[in-house]
GROMACS .gro file of C-alpha atoms in nm:
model
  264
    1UNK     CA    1  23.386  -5.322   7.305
    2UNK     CA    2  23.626  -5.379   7.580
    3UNK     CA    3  23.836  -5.033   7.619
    4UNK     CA    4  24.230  -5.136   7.610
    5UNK     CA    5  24.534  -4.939   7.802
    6UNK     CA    6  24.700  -4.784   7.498
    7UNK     CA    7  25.001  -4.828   7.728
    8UNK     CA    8  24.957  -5.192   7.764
    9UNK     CA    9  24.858  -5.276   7.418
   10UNK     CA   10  25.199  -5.071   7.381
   11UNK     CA   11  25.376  -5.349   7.510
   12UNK     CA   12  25.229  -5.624   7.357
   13UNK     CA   13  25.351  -5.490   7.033
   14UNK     CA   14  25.673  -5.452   7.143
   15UNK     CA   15  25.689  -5.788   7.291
   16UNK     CA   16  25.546  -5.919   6.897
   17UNK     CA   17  25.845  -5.720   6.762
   18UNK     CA   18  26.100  -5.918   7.032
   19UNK     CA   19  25.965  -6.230   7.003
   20UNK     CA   20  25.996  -6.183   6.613
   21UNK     CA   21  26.362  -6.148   6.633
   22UNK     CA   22  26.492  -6.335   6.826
   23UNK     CA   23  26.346  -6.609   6.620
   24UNK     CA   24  26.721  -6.516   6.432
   25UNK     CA   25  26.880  -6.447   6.749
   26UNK     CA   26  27.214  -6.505   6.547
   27UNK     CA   27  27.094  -6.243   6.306
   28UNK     CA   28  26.998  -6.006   6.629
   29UNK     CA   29  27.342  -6.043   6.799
   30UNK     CA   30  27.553  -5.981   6.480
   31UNK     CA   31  27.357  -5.673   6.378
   32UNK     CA   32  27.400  -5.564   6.753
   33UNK     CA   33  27.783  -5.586   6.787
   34UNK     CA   34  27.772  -5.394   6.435
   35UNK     CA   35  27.588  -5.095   6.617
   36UNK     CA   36  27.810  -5.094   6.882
   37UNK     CA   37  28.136  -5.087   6.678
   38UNK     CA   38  27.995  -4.851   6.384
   39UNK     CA   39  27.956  -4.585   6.734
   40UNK     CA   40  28.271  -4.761   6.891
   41UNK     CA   41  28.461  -4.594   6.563
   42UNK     CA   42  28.293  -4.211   6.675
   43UNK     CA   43  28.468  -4.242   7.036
   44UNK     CA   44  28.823  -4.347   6.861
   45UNK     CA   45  28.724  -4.036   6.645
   46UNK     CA   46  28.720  -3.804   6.933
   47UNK     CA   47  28.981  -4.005   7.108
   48UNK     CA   48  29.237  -3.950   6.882
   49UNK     CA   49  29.161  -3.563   6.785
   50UNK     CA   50  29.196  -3.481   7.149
   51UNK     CA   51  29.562  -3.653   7.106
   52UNK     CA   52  29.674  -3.427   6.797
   53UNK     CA   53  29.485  -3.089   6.938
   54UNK     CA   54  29.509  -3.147   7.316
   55UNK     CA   55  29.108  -2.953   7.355
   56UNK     CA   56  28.846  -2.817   7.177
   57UNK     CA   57  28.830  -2.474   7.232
   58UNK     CA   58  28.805  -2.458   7.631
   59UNK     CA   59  28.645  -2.833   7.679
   60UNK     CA   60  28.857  -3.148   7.807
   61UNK     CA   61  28.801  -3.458   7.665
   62UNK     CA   62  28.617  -3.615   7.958
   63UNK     CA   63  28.371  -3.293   7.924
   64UNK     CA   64  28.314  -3.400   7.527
   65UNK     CA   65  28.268  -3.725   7.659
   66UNK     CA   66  27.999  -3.677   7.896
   67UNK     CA   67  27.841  -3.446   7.623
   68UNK     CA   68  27.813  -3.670   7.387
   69UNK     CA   69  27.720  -3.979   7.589
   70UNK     CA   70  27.413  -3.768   7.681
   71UNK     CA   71  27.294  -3.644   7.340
   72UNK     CA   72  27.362  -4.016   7.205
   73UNK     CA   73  27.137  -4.154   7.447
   74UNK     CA   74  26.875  -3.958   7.369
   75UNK     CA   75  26.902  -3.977   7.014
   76UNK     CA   76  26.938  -4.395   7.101
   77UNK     CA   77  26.607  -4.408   7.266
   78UNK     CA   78  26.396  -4.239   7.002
   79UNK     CA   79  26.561  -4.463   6.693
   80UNK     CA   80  26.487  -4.723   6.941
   81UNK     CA   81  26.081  -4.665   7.012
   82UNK     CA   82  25.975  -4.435   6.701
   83UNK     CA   83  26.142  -4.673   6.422
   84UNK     CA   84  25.779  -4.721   6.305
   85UNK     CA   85  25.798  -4.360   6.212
   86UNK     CA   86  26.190  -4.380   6.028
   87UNK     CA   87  26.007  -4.694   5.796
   88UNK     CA   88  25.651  -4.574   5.778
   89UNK     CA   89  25.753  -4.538   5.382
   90UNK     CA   90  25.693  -4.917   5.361
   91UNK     CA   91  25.371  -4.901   5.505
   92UNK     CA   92  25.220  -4.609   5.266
   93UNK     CA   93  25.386  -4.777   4.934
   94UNK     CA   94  25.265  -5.127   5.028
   95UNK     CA   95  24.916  -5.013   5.127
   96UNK     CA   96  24.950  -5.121   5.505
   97UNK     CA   97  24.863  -4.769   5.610
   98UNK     CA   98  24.504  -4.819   5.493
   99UNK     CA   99  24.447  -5.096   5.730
  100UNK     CA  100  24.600  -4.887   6.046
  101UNK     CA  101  24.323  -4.640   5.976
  102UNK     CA  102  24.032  -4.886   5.945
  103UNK     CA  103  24.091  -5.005   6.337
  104UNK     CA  104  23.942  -4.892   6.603
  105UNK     CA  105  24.363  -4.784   6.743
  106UNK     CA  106  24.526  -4.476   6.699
  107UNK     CA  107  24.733  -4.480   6.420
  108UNK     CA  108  25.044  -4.291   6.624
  109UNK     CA  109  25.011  -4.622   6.848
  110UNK     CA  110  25.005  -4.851   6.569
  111UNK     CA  111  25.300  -4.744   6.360
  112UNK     CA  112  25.491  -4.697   6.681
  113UNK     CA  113  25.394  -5.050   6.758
  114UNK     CA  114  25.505  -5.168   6.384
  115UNK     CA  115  25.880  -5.190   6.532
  116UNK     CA  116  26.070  -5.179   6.766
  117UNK     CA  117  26.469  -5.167   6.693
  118UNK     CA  118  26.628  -5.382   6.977
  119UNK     CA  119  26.948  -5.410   6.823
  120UNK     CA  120  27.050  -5.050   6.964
  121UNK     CA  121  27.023  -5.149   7.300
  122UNK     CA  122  27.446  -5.224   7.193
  123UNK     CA  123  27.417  -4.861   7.067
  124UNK     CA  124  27.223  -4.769   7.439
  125UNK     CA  125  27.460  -4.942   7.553
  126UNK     CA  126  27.785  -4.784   7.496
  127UNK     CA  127  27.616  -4.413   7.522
  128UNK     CA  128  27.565  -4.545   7.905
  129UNK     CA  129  27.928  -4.620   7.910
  130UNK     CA  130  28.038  -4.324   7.748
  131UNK     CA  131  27.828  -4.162   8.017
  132UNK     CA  132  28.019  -4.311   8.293
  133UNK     CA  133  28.326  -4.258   8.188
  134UNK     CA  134  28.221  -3.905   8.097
  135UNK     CA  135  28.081  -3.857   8.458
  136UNK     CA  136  28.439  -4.011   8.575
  137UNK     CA  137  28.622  -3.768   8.373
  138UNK     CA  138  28.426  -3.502   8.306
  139UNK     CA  139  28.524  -3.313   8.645
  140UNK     CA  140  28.185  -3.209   8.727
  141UNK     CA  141  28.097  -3.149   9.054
  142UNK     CA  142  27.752  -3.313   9.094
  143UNK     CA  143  27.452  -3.179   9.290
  144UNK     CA  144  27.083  -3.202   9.220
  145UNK     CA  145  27.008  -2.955   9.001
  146UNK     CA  146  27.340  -3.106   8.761
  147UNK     CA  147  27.171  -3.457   8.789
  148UNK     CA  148  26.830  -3.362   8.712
  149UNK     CA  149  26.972  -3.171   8.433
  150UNK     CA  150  27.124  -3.477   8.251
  151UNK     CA  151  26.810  -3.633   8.326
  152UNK     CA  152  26.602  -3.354   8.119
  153UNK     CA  153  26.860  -3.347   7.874
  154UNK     CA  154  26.758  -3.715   7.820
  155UNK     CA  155  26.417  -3.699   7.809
  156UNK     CA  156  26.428  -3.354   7.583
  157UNK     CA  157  26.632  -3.553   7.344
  158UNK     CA  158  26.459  -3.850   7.302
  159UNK     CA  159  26.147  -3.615   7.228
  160UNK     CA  160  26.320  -3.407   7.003
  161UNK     CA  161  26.403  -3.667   6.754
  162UNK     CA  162  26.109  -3.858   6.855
  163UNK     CA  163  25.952  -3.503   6.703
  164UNK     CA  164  26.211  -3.519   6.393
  165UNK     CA  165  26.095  -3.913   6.290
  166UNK     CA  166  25.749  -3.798   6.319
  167UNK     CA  167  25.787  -3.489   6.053
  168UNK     CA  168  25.979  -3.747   5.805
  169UNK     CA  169  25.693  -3.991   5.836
  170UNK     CA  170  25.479  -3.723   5.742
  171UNK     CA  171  25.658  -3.621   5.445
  172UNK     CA  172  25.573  -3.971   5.295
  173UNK     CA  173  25.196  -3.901   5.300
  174UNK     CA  174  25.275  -3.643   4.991
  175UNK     CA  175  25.637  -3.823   4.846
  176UNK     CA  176  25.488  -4.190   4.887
  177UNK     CA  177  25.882  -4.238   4.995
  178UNK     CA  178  26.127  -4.125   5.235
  179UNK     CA  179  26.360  -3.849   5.182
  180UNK     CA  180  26.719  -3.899   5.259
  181UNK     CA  181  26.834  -3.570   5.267
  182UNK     CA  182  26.618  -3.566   5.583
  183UNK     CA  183  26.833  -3.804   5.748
  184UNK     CA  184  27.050  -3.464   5.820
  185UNK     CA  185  26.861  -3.353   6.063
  186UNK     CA  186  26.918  -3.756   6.253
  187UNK     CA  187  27.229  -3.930   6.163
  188UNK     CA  188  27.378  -3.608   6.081
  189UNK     CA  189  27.278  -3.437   6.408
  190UNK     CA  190  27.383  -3.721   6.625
  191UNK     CA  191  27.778  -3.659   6.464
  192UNK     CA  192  27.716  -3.328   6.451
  193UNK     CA  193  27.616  -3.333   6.854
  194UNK     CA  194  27.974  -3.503   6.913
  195UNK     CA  195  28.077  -3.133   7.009
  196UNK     CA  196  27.916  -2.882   7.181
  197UNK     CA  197  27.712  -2.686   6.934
  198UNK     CA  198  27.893  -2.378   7.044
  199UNK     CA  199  28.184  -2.448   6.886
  200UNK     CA  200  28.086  -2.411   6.498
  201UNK     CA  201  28.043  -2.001   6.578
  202UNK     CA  202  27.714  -1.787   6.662
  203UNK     CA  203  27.557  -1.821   6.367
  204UNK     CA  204  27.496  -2.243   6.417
  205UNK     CA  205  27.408  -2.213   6.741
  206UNK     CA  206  27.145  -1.938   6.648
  207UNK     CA  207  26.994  -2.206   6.379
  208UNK     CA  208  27.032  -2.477   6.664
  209UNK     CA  209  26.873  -2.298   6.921
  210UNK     CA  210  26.546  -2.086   6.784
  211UNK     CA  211  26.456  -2.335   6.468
  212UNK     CA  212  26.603  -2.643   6.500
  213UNK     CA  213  26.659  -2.664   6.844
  214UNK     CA  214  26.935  -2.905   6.971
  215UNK     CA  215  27.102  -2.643   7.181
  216UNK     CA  216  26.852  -2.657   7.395
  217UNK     CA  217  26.875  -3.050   7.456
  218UNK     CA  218  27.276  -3.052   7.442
  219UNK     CA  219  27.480  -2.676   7.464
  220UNK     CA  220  27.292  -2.458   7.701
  221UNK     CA  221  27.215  -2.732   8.013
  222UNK     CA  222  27.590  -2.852   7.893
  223UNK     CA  223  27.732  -2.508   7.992
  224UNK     CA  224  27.543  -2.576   8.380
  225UNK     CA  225  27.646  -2.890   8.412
  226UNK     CA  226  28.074  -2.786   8.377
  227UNK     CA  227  27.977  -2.488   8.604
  228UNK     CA  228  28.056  -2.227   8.266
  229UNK     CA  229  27.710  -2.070   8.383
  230UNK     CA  230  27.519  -2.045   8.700
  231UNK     CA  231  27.175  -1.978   8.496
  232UNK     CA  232  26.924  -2.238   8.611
  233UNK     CA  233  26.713  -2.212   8.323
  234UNK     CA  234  26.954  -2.396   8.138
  235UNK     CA  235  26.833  -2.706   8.321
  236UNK     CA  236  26.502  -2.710   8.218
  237UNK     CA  237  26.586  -2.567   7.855
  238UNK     CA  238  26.566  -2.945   7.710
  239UNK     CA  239  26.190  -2.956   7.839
  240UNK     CA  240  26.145  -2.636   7.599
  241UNK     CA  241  26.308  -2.852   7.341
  242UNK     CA  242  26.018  -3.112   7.343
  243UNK     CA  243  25.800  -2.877   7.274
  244UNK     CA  244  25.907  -2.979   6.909
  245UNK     CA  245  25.658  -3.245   6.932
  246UNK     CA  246  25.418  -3.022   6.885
  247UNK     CA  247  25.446  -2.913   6.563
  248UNK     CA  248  25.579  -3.234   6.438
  249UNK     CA  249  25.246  -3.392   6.541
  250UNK     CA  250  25.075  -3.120   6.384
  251UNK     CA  251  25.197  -3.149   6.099
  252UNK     CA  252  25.141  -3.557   6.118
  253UNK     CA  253  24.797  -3.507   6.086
  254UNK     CA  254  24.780  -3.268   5.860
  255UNK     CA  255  24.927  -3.532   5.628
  256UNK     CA  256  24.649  -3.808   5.757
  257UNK     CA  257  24.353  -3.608   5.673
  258UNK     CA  258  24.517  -3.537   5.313
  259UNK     CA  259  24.640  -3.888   5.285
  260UNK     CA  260  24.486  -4.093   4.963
  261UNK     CA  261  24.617  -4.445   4.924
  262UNK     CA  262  24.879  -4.534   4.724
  263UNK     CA  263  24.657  -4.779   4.548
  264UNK     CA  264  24.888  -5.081   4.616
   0.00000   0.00000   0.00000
């Protein structure tokens, strides 16, 4: 048999998934527009709290900006290429699973494959706004190691909850359906990351920076790139942060080799 590029069979799924919608392109632009306002209404959020408080403890608006912008694109890409993962309940209820594992693909391919959500390129696309403005406003005084530090914080987000959609899909192999309580750690973190994390008090960052570890992708290479520390560690922290994926893909197969089919 004729060994395929995982890469490049990558790509053909996500071209499937395209082609698929824009077969309702109306359908694919409304949805769009209704990413970018439901994010459009977190901005006017932070907009109009900096008007009634004037700063958040000892961060300007621009700096929350460019904070933001950053985690939000990295949380943007991950909803955007792991979506398989976020609906892989559908696939174990309806039986689809079963027929992942009987070709001769990885399954991680495969359900990564299953979808690809291209209506939050609207949502990508106001993060990279955000991002300019941020970088407009933010008052950073850019060098290398500041650029390649938003570049890691990109990358170690996009793993991160890449890592996150990976554990919830592997909760379904023992519920049979997702949990939305889990959605906390997703939705909830991407609000929650409107801030820096060091703001809610020692004991949150703590949590958010030795078990669930956000800090690393969003407060601690934050604090380098405003120039409130010199420690260059901080730059490479979000690269410590994707070593989440570890775990969650651990724990991913533990669930495949105890998976039994649903029987649908």
């Amino acid at each position: 048999m004729k060994r395929v590029n995982p890469l490049k069979l990558y790509f053909h799924y996500i071209s499937i998934n395209i082609r698929s919608m824009m077969q309702y392109k109306t359908s694919f632009l409304l949805t769009a527009i209704g990413q970018f306002l439901t994010s459009f209404n977190v901005l006017i959020g932070v907009y109009f709290m900096f008007q009634r408080f004037g700063g958040v403890k000892s961060f300007t608006y621009g700096e929350v900006i460019l904070c933001f912008s950053v985690f939000l694109t990295g949380y943007t890409l991950a909803e955007m290429w792991a979506r398989g993962f976020d609906a892989f309940s559908g696939m174990v209820r309806g039986g689809e699973f079963d027929r992942l594992l009987v070709r001769p693909r990885g399954e991680i391919l495969q359900v990564l494959g299953s979808k690809f959500e291209l209506t939050r390129v609207a949502r990508l696309l106001q993060a990279v706004l955000m991002l300019v403005y941020g970088i407009a406003k933010g008052g950073v005084e850019w060098n290398a190691g500041r650029i390649v530090a938003v570049f890691c914080m990109v990358i170690g987000g996009t793993v991160l909850f890449t890592g996150f959609f990976l554990i919830f899909a592997g909760l379904c192999f023992f519920t049979l359906d997702s949990l939305e309580i889990m959605n906390v750690f997703t939705d909830g973190a991407r609000e929650f990351g409107k801030y820096p994390l060091g703001i809610y008090g020692k004991n949150i960052l703590r949590l958010t920076t030795f078990v669930i570890p956000y800090a690393l992708v969003q407060y601690y290479p934050f604090l380098y790139l405003t120039g409130r520390s010199g420690n260059m560690l901080y730059i490479f922290a979000p690269l410590a942060a994707a070593l989440f994926i570890v775990p969650a893909y651990c724990f991913w197969r533990f669930g495949v080799r105890r998976y039994k089919s649903s029987g649908s």
